[in-house]
Tab-separated table of C-alpha atoms in Angstrom:
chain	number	residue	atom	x	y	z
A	1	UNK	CA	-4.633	-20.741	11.955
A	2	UNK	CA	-3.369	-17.240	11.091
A	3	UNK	CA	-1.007	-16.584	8.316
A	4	UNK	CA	1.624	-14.993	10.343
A	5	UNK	CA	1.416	-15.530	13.842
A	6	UNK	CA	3.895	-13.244	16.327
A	7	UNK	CA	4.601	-12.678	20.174
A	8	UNK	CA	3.402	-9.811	20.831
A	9	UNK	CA	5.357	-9.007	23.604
A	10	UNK	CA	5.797	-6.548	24.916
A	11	UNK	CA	9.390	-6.518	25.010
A	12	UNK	CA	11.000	-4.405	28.036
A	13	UNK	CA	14.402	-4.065	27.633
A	14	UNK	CA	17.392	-1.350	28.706
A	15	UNK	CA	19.209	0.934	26.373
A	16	UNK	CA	22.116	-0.565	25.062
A	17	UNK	CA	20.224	-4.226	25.059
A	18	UNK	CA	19.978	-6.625	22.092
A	19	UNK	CA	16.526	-7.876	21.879
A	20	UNK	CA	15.344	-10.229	19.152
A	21	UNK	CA	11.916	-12.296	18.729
A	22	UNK	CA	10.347	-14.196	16.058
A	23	UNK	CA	7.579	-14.445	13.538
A	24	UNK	CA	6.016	-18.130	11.781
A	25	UNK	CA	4.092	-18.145	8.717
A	26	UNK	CA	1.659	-20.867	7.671
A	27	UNK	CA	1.707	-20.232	3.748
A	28	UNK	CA	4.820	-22.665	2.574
A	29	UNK	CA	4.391	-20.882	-0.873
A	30	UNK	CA	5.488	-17.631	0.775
A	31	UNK	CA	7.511	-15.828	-1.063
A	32	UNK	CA	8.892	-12.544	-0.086
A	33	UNK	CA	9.222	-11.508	3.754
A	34	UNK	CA	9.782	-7.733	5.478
A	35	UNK	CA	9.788	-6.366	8.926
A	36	UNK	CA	8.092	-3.119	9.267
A	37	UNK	CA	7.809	-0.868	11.959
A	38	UNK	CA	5.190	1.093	12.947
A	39	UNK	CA	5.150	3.776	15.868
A	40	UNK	CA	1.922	4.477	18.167
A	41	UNK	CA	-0.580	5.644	15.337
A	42	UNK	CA	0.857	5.886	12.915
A	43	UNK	CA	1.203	4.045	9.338
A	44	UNK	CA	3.902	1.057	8.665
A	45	UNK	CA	6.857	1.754	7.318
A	46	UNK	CA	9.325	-0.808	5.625
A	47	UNK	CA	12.266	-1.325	7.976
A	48	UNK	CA	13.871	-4.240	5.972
A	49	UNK	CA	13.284	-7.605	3.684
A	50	UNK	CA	14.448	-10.422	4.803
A	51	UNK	CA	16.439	-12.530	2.983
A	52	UNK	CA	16.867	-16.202	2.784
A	53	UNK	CA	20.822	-15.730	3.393
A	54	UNK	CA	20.243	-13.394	6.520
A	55	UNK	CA	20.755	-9.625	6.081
A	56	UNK	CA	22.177	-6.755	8.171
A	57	UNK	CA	20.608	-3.075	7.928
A	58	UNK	CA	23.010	-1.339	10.933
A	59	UNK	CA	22.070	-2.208	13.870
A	60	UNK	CA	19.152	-4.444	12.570
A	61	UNK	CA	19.361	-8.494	11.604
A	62	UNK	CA	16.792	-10.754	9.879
A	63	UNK	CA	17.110	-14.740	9.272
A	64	UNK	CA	14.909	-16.671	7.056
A	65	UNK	CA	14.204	-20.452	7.513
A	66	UNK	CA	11.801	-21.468	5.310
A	67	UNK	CA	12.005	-25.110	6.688
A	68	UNK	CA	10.716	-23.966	9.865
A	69	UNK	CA	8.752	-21.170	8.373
A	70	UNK	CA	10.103	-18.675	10.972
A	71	UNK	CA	11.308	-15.107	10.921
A	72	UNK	CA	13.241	-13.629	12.877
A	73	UNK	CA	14.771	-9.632	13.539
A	74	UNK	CA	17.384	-8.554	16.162
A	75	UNK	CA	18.223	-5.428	17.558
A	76	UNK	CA	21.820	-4.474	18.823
A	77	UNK	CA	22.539	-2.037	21.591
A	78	UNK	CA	19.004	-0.789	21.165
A	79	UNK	CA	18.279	2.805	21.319
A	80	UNK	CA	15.410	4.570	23.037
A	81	UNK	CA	14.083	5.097	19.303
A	82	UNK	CA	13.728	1.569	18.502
A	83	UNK	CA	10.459	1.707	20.979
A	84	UNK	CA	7.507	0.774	18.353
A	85	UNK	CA	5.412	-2.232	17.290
A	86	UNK	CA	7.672	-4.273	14.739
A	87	UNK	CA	5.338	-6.228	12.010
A	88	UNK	CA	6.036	-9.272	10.298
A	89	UNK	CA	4.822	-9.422	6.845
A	90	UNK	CA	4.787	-11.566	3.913
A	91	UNK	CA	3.672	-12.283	0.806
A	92	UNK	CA	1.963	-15.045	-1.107
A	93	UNK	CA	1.732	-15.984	-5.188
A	94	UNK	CA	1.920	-12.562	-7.413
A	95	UNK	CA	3.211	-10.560	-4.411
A	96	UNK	CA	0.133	-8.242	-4.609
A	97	UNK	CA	-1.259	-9.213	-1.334
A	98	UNK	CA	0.743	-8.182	2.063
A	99	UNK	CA	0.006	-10.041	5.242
A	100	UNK	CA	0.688	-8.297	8.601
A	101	UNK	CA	1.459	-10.441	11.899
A	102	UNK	CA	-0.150	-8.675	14.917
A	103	UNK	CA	2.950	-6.974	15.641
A	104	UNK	CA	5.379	-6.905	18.375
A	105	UNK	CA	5.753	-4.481	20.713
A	106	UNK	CA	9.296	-3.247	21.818
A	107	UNK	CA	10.076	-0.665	24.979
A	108	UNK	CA	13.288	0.458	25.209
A	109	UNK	CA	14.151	2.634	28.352
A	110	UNK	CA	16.528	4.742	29.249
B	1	UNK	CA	8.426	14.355	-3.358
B	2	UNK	CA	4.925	14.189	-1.769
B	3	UNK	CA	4.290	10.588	-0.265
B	4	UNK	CA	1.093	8.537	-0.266
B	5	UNK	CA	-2.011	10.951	0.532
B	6	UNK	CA	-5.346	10.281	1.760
B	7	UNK	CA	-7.904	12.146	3.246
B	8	UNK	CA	-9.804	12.698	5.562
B	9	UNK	CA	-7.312	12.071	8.470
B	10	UNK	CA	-10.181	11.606	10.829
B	11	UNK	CA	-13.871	10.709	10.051
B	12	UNK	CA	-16.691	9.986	12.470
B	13	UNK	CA	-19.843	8.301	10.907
B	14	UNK	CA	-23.268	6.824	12.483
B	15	UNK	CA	-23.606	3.385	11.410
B	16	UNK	CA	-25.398	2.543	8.729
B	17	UNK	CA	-24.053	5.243	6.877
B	18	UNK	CA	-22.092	5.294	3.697
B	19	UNK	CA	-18.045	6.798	3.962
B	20	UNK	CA	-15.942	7.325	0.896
B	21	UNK	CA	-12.248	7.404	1.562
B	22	UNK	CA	-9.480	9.214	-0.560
B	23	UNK	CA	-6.086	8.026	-1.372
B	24	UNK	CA	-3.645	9.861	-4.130
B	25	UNK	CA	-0.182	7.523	-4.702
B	26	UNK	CA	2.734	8.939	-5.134
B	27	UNK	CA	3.763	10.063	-8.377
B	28	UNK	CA	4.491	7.371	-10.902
B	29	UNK	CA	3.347	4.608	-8.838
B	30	UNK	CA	0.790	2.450	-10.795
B	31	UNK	CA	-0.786	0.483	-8.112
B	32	UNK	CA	-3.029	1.039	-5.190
B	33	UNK	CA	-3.751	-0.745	-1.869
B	34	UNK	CA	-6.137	-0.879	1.096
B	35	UNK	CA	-6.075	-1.845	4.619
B	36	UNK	CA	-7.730	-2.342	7.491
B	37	UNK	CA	-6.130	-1.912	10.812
B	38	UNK	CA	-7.981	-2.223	13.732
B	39	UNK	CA	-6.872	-1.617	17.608
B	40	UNK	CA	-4.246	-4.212	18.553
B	41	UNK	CA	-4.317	-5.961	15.547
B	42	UNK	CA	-2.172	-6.116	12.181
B	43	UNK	CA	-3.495	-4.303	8.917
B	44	UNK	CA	-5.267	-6.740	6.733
B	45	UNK	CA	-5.354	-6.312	2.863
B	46	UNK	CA	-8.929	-4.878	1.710
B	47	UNK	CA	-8.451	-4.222	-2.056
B	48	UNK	CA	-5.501	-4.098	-4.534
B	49	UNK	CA	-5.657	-2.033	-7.672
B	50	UNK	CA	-3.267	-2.151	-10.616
B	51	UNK	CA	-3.799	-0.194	-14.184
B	52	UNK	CA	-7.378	1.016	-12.679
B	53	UNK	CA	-7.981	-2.807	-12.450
B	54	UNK	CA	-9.007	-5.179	-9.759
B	55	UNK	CA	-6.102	-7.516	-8.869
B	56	UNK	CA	-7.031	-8.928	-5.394
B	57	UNK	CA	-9.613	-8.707	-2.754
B	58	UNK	CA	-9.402	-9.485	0.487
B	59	UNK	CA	-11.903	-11.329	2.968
B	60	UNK	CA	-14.303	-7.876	3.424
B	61	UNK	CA	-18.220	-7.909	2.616
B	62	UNK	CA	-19.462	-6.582	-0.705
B	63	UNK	CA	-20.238	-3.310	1.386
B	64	UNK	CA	-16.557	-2.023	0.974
B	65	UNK	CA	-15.840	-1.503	-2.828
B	66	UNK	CA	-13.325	0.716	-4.522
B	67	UNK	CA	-11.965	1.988	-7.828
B	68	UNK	CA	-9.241	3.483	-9.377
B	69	UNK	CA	-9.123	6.344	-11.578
B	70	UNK	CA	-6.977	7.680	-14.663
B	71	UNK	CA	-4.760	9.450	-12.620
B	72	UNK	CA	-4.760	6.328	-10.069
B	73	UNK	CA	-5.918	7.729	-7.161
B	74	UNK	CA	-8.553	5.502	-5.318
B	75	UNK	CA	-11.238	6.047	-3.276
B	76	UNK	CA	-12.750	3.114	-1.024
B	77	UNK	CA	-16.424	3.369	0.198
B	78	UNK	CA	-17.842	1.005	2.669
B	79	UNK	CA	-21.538	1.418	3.034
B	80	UNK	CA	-23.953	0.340	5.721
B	81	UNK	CA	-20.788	0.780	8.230
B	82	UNK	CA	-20.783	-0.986	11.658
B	83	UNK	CA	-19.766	-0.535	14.837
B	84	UNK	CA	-16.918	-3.301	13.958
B	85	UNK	CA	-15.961	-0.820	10.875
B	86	UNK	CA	-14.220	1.338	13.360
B	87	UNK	CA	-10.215	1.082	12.234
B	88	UNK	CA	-7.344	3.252	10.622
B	89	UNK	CA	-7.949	2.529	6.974
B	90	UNK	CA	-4.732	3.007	5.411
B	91	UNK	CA	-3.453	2.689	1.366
B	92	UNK	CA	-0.509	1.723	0.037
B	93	UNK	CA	1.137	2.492	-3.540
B	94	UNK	CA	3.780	0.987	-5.612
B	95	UNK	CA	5.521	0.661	-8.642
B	96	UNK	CA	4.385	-2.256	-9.639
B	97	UNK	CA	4.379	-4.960	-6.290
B	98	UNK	CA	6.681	-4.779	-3.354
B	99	UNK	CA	7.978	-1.995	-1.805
B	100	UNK	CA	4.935	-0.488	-0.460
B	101	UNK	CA	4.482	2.755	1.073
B	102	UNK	CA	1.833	3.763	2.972
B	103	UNK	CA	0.029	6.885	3.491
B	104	UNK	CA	-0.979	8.333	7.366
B	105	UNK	CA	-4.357	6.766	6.832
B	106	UNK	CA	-7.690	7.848	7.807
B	107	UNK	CA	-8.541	6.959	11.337
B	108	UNK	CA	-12.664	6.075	11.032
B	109	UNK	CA	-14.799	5.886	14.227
B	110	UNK	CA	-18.768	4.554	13.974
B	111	UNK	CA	-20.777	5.241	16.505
């Protein structure tokens, strides 16, 4: 089984949409989670970290529930920037190590 | 403030040969990471490096290695490569843990 397992969509959705998916995790002893986003060839880069309380960054949510080991981000009225692969990442014991879902793609069009 | 740095952007080897690629972190940041990202998939951690030591390895053969020097820049080498070695190889730094930034990466094509 993978560590962090994602749909990888792709997501197709209208300007102006919410969109919102998930990512599970198989490590119980998980301890810090992030979405990151990462545009068509280029590197990641840290959109958020996800908090067990739910945060808000704009636009952006992310829930935690480690009792179902899931992650989840949603997108309010989504803009034709938002279009990129969104990773779900998290870390283990020591927080050295960062594992990377497959990624989810997202298409917003105009 | 320059950001993470490695070089080359683009590299295209013959397999079995040896590559060495270059990462500088940014200033003040102590630690160093690798990945591997190949086509369609998620990066996966090669290497860390903390202090110009060793703290974690990742599920790669003994043909990719790596160090860190005084100035903790890094260089990874993989040797022998394969066709299956073909992937952006991108570092990370940090502070200490967490809040990684990555660098552009070098994009690495065997053939």
């Amino acid at each position: 089984r993978k560590e962090v397992e994602q749909d990888p969509g792709p997501f197709n959705v209208p300007e102006g949409a919410t969109v919102a998916f998930n990512c599970t995790y198989s490590n119980s002893a998980s301890q810090s989670f992030f979405w990151y986003r990462q545009d068509c060839r280029k590197e990641p880069k840290l959109l958020m970290s996800v908090y067990s309380s739910g945060n808000e960054d704009g636009r952006f949510t992310a829930q935690l529930n480690r009792a179902s080991q899931y992650i989840s981000l949603l997108i309010r009225d989504s803009k034709l920037s938002d279009s990129a692969t969104y990773l779900c990442v998290v870390t283990g014991i020591g927080d050295y190590k960062l594992s990377f879902g497959a990624g989810t793609t997202v298409t917003v069009r105009a | 403030d320059a950001g993470v740095t490695q070089s080359p952007t683009h590299l295209i080897k013959t397999r079995g040969q040896q590559v060495t690629l270059r990462c500088s972190p940014i200033s003040g940041h102590k630690s160093v990471s690798w990945y591997q990202q190949v086509l369609g998939q998620g990066p996966q951690f090669i290497f860390q490096y903390y202090e110009k030591e060793e703290r974690g390895r990742g599920n790669f053969p003994d043909r990719f290695s790596a160090r860190q020097f005084p100035n903790y820049s890094s260089e990874l080498n993989v040797n022998a490569l394969l066709l299956g070695d073909s992937a952006l190889y991108l570092c990370a730094s940090s502070p200490e843990s967490r809040a990684y930034t990555f660098g552009s990466g070098t994009r690495l094509t065997v053939v």
